[in-house]
CSV table of C-alpha atoms in Angstrom, one decimal:
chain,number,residue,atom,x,y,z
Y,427,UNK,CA,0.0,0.0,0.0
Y,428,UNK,CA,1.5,3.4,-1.0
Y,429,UNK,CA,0.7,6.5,0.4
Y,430,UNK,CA,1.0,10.3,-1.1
Y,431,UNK,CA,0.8,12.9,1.2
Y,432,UNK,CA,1.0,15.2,-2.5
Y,433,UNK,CA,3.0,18.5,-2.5
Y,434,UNK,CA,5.2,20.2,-4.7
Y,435,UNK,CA,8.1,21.4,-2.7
Y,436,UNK,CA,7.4,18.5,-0.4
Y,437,UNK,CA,6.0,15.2,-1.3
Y,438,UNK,CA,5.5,12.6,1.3
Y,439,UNK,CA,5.8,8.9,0.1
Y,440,UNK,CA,5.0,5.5,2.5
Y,441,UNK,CA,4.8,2.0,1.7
Y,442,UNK,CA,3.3,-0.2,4.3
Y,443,UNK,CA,2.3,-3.9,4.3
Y,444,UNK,CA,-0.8,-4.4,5.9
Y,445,UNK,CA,-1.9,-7.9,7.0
Y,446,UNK,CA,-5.1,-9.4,6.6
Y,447,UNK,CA,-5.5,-9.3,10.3
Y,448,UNK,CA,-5.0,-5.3,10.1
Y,449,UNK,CA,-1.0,-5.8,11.4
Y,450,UNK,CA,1.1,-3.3,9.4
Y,451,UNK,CA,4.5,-3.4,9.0
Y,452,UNK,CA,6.8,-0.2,7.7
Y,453,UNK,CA,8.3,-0.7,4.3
Y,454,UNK,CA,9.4,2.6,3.2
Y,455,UNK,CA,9.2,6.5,3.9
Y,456,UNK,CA,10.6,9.0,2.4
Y,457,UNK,CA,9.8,12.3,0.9
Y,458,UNK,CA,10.1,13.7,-3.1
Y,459,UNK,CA,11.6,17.0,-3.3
Y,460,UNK,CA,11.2,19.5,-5.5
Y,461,UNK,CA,13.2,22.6,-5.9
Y,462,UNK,CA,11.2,26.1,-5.2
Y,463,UNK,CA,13.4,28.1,-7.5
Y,464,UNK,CA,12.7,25.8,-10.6
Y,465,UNK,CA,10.0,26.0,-13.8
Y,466,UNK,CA,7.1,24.3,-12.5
Y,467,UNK,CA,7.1,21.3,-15.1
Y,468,UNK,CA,10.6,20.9,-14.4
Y,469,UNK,CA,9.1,20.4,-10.5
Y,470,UNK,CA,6.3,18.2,-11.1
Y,471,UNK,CA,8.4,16.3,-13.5
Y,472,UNK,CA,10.7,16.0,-10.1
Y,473,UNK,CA,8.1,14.7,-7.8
Y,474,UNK,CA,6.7,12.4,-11.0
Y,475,UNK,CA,10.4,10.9,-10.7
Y,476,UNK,CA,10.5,10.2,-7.2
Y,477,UNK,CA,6.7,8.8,-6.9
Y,478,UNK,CA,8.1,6.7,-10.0
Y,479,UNK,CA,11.2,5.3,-7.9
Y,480,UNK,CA,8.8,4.3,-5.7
Y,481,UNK,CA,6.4,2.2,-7.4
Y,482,UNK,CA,8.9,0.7,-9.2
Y,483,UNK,CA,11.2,-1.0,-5.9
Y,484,UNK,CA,8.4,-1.5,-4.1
Y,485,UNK,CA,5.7,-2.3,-6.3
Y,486,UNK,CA,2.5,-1.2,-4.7
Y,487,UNK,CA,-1.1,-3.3,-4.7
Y,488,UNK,CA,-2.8,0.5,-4.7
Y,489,UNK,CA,-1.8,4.0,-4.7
Y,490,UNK,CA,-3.8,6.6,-1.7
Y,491,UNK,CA,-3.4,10.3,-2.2
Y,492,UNK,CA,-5.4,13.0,0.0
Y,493,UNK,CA,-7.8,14.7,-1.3
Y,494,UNK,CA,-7.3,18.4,-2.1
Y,495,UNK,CA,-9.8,21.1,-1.6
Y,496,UNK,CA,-10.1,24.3,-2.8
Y,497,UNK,CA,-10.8,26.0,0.5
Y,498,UNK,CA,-7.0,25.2,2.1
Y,499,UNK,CA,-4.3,27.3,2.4
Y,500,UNK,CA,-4.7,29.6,-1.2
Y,501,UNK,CA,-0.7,30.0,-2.0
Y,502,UNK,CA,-0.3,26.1,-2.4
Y,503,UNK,CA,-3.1,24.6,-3.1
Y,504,UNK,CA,-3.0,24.6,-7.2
Y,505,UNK,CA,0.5,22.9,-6.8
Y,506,UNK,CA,-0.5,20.3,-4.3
Y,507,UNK,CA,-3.5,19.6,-6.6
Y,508,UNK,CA,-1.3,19.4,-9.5
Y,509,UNK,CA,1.6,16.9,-7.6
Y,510,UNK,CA,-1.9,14.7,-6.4
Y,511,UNK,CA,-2.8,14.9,-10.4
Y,512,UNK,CA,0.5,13.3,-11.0
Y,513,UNK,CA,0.2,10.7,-8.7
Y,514,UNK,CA,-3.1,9.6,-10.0
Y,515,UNK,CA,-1.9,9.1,-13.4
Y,516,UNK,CA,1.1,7.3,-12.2
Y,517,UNK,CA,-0.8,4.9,-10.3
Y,518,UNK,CA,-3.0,4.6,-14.0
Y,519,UNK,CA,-0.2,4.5,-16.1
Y,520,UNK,CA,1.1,1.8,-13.0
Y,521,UNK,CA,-1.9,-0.6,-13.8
Y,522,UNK,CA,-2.9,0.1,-10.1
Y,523,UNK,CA,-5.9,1.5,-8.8
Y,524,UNK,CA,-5.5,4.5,-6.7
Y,525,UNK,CA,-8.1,6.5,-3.6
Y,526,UNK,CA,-8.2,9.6,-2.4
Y,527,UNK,CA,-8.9,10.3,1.3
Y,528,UNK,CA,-10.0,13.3,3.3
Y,529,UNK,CA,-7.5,14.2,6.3
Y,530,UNK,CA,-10.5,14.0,8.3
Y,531,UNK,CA,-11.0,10.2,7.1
Y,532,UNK,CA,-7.7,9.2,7.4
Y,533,UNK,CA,-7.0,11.4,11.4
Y,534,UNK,CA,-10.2,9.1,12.1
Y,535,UNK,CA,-8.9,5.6,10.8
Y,536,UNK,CA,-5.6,6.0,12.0
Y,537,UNK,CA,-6.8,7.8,16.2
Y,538,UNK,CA,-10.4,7.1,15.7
Y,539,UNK,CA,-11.2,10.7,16.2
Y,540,UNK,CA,-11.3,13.1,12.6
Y,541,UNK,CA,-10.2,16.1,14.7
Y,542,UNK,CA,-7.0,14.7,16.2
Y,543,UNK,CA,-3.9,17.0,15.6
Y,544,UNK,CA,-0.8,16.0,13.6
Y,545,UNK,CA,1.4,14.9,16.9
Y,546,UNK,CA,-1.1,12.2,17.4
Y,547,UNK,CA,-1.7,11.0,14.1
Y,548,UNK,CA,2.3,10.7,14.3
Y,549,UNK,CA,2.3,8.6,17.4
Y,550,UNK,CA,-0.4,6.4,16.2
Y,551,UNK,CA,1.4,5.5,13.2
Y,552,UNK,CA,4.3,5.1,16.0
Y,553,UNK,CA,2.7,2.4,17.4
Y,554,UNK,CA,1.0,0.7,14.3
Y,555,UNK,CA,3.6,0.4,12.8
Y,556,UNK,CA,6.1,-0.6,15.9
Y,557,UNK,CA,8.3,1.9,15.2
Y,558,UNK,CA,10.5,2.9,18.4
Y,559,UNK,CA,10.3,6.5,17.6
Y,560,UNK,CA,7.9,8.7,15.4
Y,561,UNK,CA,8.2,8.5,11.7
Y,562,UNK,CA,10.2,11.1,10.0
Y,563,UNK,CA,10.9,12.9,8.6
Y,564,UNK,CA,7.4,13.9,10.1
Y,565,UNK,CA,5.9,15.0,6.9
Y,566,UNK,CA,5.8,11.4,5.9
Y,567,UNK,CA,4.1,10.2,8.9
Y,568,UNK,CA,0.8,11.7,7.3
Y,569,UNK,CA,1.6,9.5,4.1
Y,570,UNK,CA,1.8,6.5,6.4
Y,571,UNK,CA,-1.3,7.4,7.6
Y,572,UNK,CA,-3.3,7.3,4.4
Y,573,UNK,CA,-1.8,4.3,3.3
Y,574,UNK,CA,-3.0,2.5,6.4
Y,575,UNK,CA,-5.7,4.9,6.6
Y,576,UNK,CA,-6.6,3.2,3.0
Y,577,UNK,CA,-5.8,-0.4,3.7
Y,578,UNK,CA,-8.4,-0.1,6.6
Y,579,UNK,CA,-11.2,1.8,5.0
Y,580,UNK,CA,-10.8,0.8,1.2
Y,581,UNK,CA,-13.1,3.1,-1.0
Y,582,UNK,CA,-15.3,0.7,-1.3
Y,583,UNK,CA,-14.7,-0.3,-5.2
Y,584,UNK,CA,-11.3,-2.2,-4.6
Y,585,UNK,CA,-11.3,-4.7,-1.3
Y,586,UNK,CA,-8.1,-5.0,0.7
Y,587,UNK,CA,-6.7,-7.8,2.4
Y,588,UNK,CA,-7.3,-6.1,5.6
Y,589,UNK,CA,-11.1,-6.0,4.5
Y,590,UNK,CA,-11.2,-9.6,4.0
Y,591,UNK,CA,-10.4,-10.1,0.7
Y,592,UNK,CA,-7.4,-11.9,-0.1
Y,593,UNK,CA,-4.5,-10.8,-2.0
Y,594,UNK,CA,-3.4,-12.8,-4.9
Y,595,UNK,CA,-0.4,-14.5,-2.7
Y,596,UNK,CA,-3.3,-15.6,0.2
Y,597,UNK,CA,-5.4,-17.2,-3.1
Y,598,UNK,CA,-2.6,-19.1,-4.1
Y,599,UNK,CA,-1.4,-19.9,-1.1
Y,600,UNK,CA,-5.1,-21.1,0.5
Y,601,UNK,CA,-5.7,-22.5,-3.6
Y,602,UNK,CA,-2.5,-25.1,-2.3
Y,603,UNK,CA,-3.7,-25.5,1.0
Y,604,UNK,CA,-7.2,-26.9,-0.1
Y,605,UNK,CA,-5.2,-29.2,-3.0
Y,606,UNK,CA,-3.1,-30.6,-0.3
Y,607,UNK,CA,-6.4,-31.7,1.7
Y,608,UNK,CA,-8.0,-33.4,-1.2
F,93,UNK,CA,2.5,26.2,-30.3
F,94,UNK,CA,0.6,24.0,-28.2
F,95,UNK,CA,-2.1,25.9,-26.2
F,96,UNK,CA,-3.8,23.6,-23.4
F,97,UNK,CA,-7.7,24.8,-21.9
F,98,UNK,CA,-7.3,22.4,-19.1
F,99,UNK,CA,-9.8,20.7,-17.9
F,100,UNK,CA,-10.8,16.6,-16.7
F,101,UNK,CA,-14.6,16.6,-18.5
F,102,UNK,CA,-13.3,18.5,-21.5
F,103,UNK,CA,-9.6,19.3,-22.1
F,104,UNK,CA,-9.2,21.9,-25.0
F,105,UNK,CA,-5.9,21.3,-27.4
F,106,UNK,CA,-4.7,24.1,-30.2
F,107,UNK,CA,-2.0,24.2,-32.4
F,108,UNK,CA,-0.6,26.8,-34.1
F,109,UNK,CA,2.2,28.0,-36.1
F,110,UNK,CA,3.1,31.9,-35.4
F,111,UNK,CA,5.7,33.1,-38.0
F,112,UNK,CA,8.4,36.0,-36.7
F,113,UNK,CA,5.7,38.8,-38.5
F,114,UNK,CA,2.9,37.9,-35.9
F,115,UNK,CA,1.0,36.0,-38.8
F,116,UNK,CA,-0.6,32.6,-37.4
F,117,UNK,CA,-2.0,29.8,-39.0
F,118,UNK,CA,-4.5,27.1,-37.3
F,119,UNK,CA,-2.4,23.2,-37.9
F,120,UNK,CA,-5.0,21.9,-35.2
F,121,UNK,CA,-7.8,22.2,-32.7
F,122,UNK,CA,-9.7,19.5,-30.3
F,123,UNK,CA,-11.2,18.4,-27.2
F,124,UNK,CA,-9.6,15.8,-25.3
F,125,UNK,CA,-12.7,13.7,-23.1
F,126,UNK,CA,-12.8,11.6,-20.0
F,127,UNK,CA,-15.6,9.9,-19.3
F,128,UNK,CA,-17.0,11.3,-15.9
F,129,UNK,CA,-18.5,8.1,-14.5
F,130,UNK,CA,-14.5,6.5,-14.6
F,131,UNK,CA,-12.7,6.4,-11.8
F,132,UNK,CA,-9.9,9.7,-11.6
F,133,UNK,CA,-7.0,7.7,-11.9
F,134,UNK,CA,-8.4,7.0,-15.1
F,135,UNK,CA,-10.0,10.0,-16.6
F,136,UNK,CA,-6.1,11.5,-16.1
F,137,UNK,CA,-4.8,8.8,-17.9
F,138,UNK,CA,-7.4,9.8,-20.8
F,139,UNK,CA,-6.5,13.2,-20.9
F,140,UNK,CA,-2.6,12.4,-20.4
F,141,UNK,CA,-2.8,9.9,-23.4
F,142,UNK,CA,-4.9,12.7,-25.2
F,143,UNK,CA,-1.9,15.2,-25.2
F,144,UNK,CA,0.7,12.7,-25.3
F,145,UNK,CA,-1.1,12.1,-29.1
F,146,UNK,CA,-0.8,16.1,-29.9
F,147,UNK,CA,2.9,16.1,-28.6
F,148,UNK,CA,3.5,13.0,-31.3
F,149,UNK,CA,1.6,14.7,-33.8
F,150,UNK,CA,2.7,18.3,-34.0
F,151,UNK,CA,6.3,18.5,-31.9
F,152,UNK,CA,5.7,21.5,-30.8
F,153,UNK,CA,8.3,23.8,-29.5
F,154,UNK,CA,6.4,25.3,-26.2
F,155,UNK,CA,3.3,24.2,-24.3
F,156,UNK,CA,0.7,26.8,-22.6
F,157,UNK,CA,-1.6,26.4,-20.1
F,158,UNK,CA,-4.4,28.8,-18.3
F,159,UNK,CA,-3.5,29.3,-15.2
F,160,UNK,CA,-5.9,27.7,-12.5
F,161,UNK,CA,-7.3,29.7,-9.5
F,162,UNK,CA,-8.6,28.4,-6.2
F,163,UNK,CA,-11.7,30.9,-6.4
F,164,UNK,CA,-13.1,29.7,-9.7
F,165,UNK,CA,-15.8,27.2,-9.8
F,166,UNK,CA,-15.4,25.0,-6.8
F,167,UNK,CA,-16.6,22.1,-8.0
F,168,UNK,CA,-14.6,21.4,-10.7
F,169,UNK,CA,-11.5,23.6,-9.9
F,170,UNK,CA,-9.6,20.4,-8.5
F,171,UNK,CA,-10.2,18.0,-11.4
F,172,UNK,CA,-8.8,21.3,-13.6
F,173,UNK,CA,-5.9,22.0,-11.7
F,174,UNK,CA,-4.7,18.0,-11.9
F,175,UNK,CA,-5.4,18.2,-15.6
F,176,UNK,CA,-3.3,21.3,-15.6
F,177,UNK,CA,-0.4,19.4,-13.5
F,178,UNK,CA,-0.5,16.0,-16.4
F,179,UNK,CA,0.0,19.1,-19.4
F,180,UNK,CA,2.9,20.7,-17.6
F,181,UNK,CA,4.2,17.2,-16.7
F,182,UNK,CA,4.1,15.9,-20.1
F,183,UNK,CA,5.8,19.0,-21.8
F,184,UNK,CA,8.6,18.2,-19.6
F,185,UNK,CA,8.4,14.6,-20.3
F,186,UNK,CA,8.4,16.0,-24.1
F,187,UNK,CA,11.6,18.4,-23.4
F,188,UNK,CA,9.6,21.6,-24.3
F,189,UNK,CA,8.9,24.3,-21.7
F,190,UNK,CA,5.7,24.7,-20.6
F,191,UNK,CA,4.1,28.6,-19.7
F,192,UNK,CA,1.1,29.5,-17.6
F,193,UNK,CA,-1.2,32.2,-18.7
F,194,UNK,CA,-4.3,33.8,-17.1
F,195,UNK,CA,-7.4,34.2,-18.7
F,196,UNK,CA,-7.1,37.7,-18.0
F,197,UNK,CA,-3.8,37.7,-20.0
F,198,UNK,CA,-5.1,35.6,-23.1
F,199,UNK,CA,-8.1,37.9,-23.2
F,200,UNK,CA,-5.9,41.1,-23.3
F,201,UNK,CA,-3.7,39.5,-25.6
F,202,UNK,CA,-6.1,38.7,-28.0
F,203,UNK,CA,-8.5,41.2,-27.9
F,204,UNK,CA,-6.8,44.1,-26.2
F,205,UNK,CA,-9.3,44.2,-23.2
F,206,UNK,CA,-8.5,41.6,-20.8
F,207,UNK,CA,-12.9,41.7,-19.8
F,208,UNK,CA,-13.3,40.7,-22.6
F,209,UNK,CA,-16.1,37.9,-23.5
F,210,UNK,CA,-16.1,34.4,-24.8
F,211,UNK,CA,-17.6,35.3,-28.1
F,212,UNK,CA,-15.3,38.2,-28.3
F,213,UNK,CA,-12.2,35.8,-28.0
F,214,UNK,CA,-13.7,33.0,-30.1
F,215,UNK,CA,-14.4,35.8,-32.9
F,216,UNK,CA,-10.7,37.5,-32.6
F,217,UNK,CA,-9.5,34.0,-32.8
F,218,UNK,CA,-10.9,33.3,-36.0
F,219,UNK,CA,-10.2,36.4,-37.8
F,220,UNK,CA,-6.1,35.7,-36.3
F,221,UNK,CA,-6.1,32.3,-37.9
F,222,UNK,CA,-8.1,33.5,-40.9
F,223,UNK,CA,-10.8,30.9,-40.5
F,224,UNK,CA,-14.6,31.1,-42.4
F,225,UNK,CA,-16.3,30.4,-39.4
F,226,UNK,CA,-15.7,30.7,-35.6
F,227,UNK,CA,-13.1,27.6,-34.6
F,228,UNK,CA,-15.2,24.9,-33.1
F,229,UNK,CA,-15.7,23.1,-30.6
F,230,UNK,CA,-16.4,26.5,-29.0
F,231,UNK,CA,-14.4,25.1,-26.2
F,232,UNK,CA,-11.1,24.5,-28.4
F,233,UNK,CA,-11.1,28.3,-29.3
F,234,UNK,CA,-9.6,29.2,-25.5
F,235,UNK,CA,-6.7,26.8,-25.8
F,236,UNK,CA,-6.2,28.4,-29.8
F,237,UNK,CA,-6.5,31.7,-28.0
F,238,UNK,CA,-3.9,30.4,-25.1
F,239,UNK,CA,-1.2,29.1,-27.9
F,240,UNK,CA,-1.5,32.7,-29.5
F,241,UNK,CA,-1.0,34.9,-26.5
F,242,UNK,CA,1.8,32.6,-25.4
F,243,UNK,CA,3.2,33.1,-29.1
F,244,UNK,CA,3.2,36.7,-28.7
F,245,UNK,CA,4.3,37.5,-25.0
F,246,UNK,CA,5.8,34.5,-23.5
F,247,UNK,CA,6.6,34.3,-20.3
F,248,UNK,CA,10.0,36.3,-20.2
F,249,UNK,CA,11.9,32.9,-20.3
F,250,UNK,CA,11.7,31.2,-23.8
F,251,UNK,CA,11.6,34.0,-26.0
F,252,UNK,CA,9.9,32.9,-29.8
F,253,UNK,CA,9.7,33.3,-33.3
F,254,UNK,CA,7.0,36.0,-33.3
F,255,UNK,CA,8.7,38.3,-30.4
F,256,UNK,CA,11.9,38.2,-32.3
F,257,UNK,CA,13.9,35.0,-32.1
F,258,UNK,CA,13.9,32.5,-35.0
F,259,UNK,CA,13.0,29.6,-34.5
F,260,UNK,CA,15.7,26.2,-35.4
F,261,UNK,CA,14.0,26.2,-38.9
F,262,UNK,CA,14.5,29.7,-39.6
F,263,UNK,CA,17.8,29.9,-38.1
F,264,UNK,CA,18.9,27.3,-40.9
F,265,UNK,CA,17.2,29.3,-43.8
F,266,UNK,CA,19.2,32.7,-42.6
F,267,UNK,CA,22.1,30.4,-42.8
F,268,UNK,CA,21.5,29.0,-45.9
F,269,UNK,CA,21.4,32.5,-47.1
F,270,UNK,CA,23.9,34.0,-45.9
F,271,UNK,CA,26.3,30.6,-47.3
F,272,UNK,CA,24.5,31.4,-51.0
F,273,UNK,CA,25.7,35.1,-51.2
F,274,UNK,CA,29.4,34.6,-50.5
């Protein structure tokens, strides 16, 4: 499960592995840069690199990106919408599917309450993920978040293992099981 | 000149070709669709594969988009500013550079009065490219309108034909020239 926490000077990037019986473990965190100073296709052809890097060593079962709204912050929003653009069409162009979630939804998955603040979103994902300290750097922490936040919730068109479906391994693996028995 | 009305329902494309005299001719004008019952991921990936066919087509040398503003339409204002993010991506991706315009600055451009109105635009724009009728679909005539005021004041950066600079073809005719009357 990736998460994007999308940006365009910062990008946050996590990989989790989430277990059928909702255990996570960490994979990878990390976060795509983009420098402020340069032409901004040259930027979002920076964070399309990193996000990229990503799917390709880890290679994701689906991409989560939160959801942008118009009514945040008014100086950044166009470029985070435009670096959450990006990592839609990678996941497409990935053959994955890919979610949005609201930071509301994911705060509420991860500390089951929507209104937490970002210090206790952090230590949650702490603790999910049995990490001895918090995630950092701390930006990631929120694209943790969503990719639990997603492997949890789903959006309800493409089931996770975590919601009882199985992943293609599991089949196979409960497909042998049942061959042994006959 | 590639000129790019972004958008996720309806993504206007126009090409045009603006000689060092100002003088413009239309090479092409469309709509690139998504369907808006597909999941996002997916309607990028249309419009993405949409351009990427323009890009093949025409080579052009420079890319321009409308700028996108938080406080238009809210509804849709997200899907445009993602649509915006794939064109700037993929003129990078094509090794052109890509410019951002406001429809304030197209209007002015092409009209001389930046209030101006759609059929105002759509009417200058036809007269420019010396067209019979007024360049359809209606929509297309904003990213025909876009390509032209980028042709005429870009963006300080990548100066063109029509401001001045020749452009690789014309450089090699002025050389050619210059080699026939020694």
């Amino acid at each position: 499960m990736l998460g994007i926490d999308p940006g365009l000077t910062r990008c946050g990037v996590g990989v989790v592995d989430v277990a059928a019986d909702r255990s996570a473990r960490l994979v990878h965190v990390g976060v795509v840069r983009s420098p402020a100073d340069a032409r901004i296709e040259r930027r979002l052809a920076a964070i399309a690199a990193g996000i990229r890097e990503v799917l390709a060593a880890h290679q994701p079962d689906v991409l989560a990106v939160e959801r942008v709204f118009a009514q945040q912050n008014r100086n950044t929003v166009m470029g985070t919408a435009q670096a959450s653009g990006i990592a839609l069409l990678l996941a497409a162009e990935h053959g994955i599917p890919a979610a949005t979630h609201t930071p509301t939804e994911v705060k509420a998955a991860i500390t089951g309450y929507g209104g937490a603040d970002k210090r206790q979103v952090q230590t949650m994902v702490a603790r999910i993920l049995r990490l001895d300290e918090l995630p950092k750097p701390a930006d990631a922490a929120d694209a943790l978040a969503l990719a639990l936040c997603h492997a949890w919730r789903g959006d309800g068109s493409a089931p996770t293992a975590a919601q009882g479906a199985l992943t293609p391994a599991q089949r196979a693996w409960a497909e042998a099981e049942r061959g042994a028995r006959r």
